[in-house]
């Protein structure tokens, strides 16, 4: 959790927690997509859609790579059996930081990462 949230009023904290929760990828859904469409990068497209900024670009590029190479000849698809949960956690942390920093900047409260 971003420590800057704790300095805000309770209603602002609640609003930010809701925005953060709504932006997070569902790890179960990511694994389900990995199982069904992972060999063409489906889970990377899902994770890209749920991420922000540079993280989105990375997952879109990996998704395109998987689409044109059939999951790197299925080797990358099998690697993602272990990586998808990790990718989801990275996106969750990144989304939280972006949402909190954007809110702080918009309200003139700074916005530096903590």
C-alpha atoms as a printed R data frame, in Angstrom:
    type eleno elety resid chain resno       x       y       z
1   ATOM     1    CA   UNK     A     1   0.000   0.000   0.000
2   ATOM     2    CA   UNK     A     2   1.157   3.483  -0.801
3   ATOM     3    CA   UNK     A     3   1.816   5.322   2.490
4   ATOM     4    CA   UNK     A     4   0.570   8.591   0.976
5   ATOM     5    CA   UNK     A     5  -2.996   7.261   1.099
6   ATOM     6    CA   UNK     A     6  -2.908   7.195   4.884
7   ATOM     7    CA   UNK     A     7  -2.410  10.967   5.004
8   ATOM     8    CA   UNK     A     8  -5.670  11.631   3.143
9   ATOM     9    CA   UNK     A     9  -9.179  12.069   4.503
10  ATOM    10    CA   UNK     A    10 -11.147   8.816   4.980
11  ATOM    11    CA   UNK     A    11 -13.518   9.522   2.086
12  ATOM    12    CA   UNK     A    12 -10.568  10.116  -0.263
13  ATOM    13    CA   UNK     A    13  -8.940   6.900   0.979
14  ATOM    14    CA   UNK     A    14 -12.122   4.957   0.276
15  ATOM    15    CA   UNK     A    15 -12.447   6.451  -3.206
16  ATOM    16    CA   UNK     A    16  -8.824   5.614  -4.040
17  ATOM    17    CA   UNK     A    17  -9.164   2.052  -2.724
18  ATOM    18    CA   UNK     A    18 -12.211   1.546  -4.956
19  ATOM    19    CA   UNK     A    19 -10.411   2.930  -8.029
20  ATOM    20    CA   UNK     A    20  -7.394   0.730  -7.288
21  ATOM    21    CA   UNK     A    21  -9.557  -2.367  -6.795
22  ATOM    22    CA   UNK     A    22 -11.444  -1.733 -10.049
23  ATOM    23    CA   UNK     A    23  -8.210  -1.385 -12.031
24  ATOM    24    CA   UNK     A    24  -6.586  -4.608 -10.832
25  ATOM    25    CA   UNK     A    25  -6.312  -7.690 -13.020
26  ATOM    26    CA   UNK     A    26  -7.932 -10.854 -11.714
27  ATOM    27    CA   UNK     A    27  -5.211 -13.494 -11.434
28  ATOM    28    CA   UNK     A    28  -7.704 -16.350 -11.850
29  ATOM    29    CA   UNK     A    29  -9.023 -14.812 -15.082
30  ATOM    30    CA   UNK     A    30  -5.458 -14.296 -16.310
31  ATOM    31    CA   UNK     A    31  -4.679 -17.980 -15.724
32  ATOM    32    CA   UNK     A    32  -7.921 -19.065 -17.369
33  ATOM    33    CA   UNK     A    33  -7.076 -17.010 -20.445
34  ATOM    34    CA   UNK     A    34  -3.523 -18.400 -20.299
35  ATOM    35    CA   UNK     A    35  -4.937 -21.925 -20.388
36  ATOM    36    CA   UNK     A    36  -7.331 -21.295 -23.270
37  ATOM    37    CA   UNK     A    37  -5.584 -18.643 -25.375
38  ATOM    38    CA   UNK     A    38  -2.092 -18.398 -23.937
39  ATOM    39    CA   UNK     A    39  -0.438 -19.910 -26.969
40  ATOM    40    CA   UNK     A    40  -1.519 -16.815 -28.963
41  ATOM    41    CA   UNK     A    41  -0.820 -14.332 -26.151
42  ATOM    42    CA   UNK     A    42  -4.376 -13.877 -24.894
43  ATOM    43    CA   UNK     A    43  -3.320 -13.499 -21.267
44  ATOM    44    CA   UNK     A    44  -0.798 -10.808 -22.233
45  ATOM    45    CA   UNK     A    45  -3.532  -8.841 -23.997
46  ATOM    46    CA   UNK     A    46  -5.726  -9.152 -20.890
47  ATOM    47    CA   UNK     A    47  -2.905  -7.975 -18.639
48  ATOM    48    CA   UNK     A    48  -2.143  -5.096 -21.027
49  ATOM    49    CA   UNK     A    49  -5.776  -4.003 -20.907
50  ATOM    50    CA   UNK     A    50  -5.644  -3.926 -17.089
51  ATOM    51    CA   UNK     A    51  -2.317  -2.072 -16.839
52  ATOM    52    CA   UNK     A    52  -1.121   1.495 -17.296
53  ATOM    53    CA   UNK     A    53   1.667   3.340 -19.085
54  ATOM    54    CA   UNK     A    54   4.841   1.522 -20.013
55  ATOM    55    CA   UNK     A    55   3.624  -1.734 -18.507
56  ATOM    56    CA   UNK     A    56   0.758  -1.750 -21.016
57  ATOM    57    CA   UNK     A    57   3.174  -1.327 -23.912
58  ATOM    58    CA   UNK     A    58   5.367  -4.197 -22.704
59  ATOM    59    CA   UNK     A    59   2.440  -6.618 -22.408
60  ATOM    60    CA   UNK     A    60   1.034  -5.590 -25.804
61  ATOM    61    CA   UNK     A    61   4.409  -6.208 -27.449
62  ATOM    62    CA   UNK     A    62   4.773  -9.591 -25.760
63  ATOM    63    CA   UNK     A    63   1.212 -10.454 -26.798
64  ATOM    64    CA   UNK     A    64   2.008  -9.628 -30.414
65  ATOM    65    CA   UNK     A    65   5.186 -11.696 -30.226
66  ATOM    66    CA   UNK     A    66   3.207 -14.659 -28.883
67  ATOM    67    CA   UNK     A    67   0.537 -14.203 -31.555
68  ATOM    68    CA   UNK     A    68   3.023 -14.411 -34.398
69  ATOM    69    CA   UNK     A    69   5.212 -17.178 -32.906
70  ATOM    70    CA   UNK     A    70   2.497 -19.324 -31.274
71  ATOM    71    CA   UNK     A    71   3.682 -18.584 -27.761
72  ATOM    72    CA   UNK     A    72   7.344 -18.731 -28.753
73  ATOM    73    CA   UNK     A    73   6.724 -22.274 -30.016
74  ATOM    74    CA   UNK     A    74   4.827 -23.017 -26.786
75  ATOM    75    CA   UNK     A    75   7.987 -22.585 -24.673
76  ATOM    76    CA   UNK     A    76   6.958 -19.073 -23.598
77  ATOM    77    CA   UNK     A    77   3.431 -20.307 -22.984
78  ATOM    78    CA   UNK     A    78   4.737 -22.934 -20.549
79  ATOM    79    CA   UNK     A    79   7.042 -20.384 -18.893
80  ATOM    80    CA   UNK     A    80   3.991 -18.203 -18.259
81  ATOM    81    CA   UNK     A    81   2.458 -20.983 -16.169
82  ATOM    82    CA   UNK     A    82   4.721 -19.636 -13.438
83  ATOM    83    CA   UNK     A    83   5.023 -16.038 -14.632
84  ATOM    84    CA   UNK     A    84   1.371 -15.002 -14.990
85  ATOM    85    CA   UNK     A    85   0.819 -14.640 -11.243
86  ATOM    86    CA   UNK     A    86   3.999 -12.601 -10.973
87  ATOM    87    CA   UNK     A    87   2.964 -10.382 -13.890
88  ATOM    88    CA   UNK     A    88  -0.397  -9.785 -12.233
89  ATOM    89    CA   UNK     A    89   1.290  -8.668  -8.994
90  ATOM    90    CA   UNK     A    90   3.546  -6.251 -10.883
91  ATOM    91    CA   UNK     A    91   0.536  -4.687 -12.579
92  ATOM    92    CA   UNK     A    92  -1.347  -4.395  -9.293
93  ATOM    93    CA   UNK     A    93   1.534  -2.502  -7.684
94  ATOM    94    CA   UNK     A    94   2.108  -0.297 -10.719
95  ATOM    95    CA   UNK     A    95  -1.608   0.572 -11.018
96  ATOM    96    CA   UNK     A    96  -1.772   1.498  -7.342
97  ATOM    97    CA   UNK     A    97   1.221   3.826  -7.651
98  ATOM    98    CA   UNK     A    98  -0.128   5.496 -10.798
99  ATOM    99    CA   UNK     A    99  -3.628   6.051  -9.384
100 ATOM   100    CA   UNK     A   100  -2.373   7.454  -6.078
101 ATOM   101    CA   UNK     A   101   0.228   9.697  -7.709
102 ATOM   102    CA   UNK     A   102  -2.290  11.014 -10.249
103 ATOM   103    CA   UNK     A   103  -4.742  11.802  -7.444
104 ATOM   104    CA   UNK     A   104  -2.088  13.553  -5.369
105 ATOM   105    CA   UNK     A   105  -0.896  15.624  -8.322
106 ATOM   106    CA   UNK     A   106  -4.442  16.565  -9.321
107 ATOM   107    CA   UNK     A   107  -5.130  17.812  -5.801
108 ATOM   108    CA   UNK     A   108  -1.859  19.660  -5.389
109 ATOM   109    CA   UNK     A   109  -0.516  17.284  -2.759
110 ATOM   110    CA   UNK     A   110   2.730  16.294  -4.475
111 ATOM   111    CA   UNK     A   111   2.668  12.880  -6.043
112 ATOM   112    CA   UNK     A   112   6.186  11.577  -5.535
113 ATOM   113    CA   UNK     A   113   6.538   7.831  -5.126
114 ATOM   114    CA   UNK     A   114   6.917   6.614  -1.581
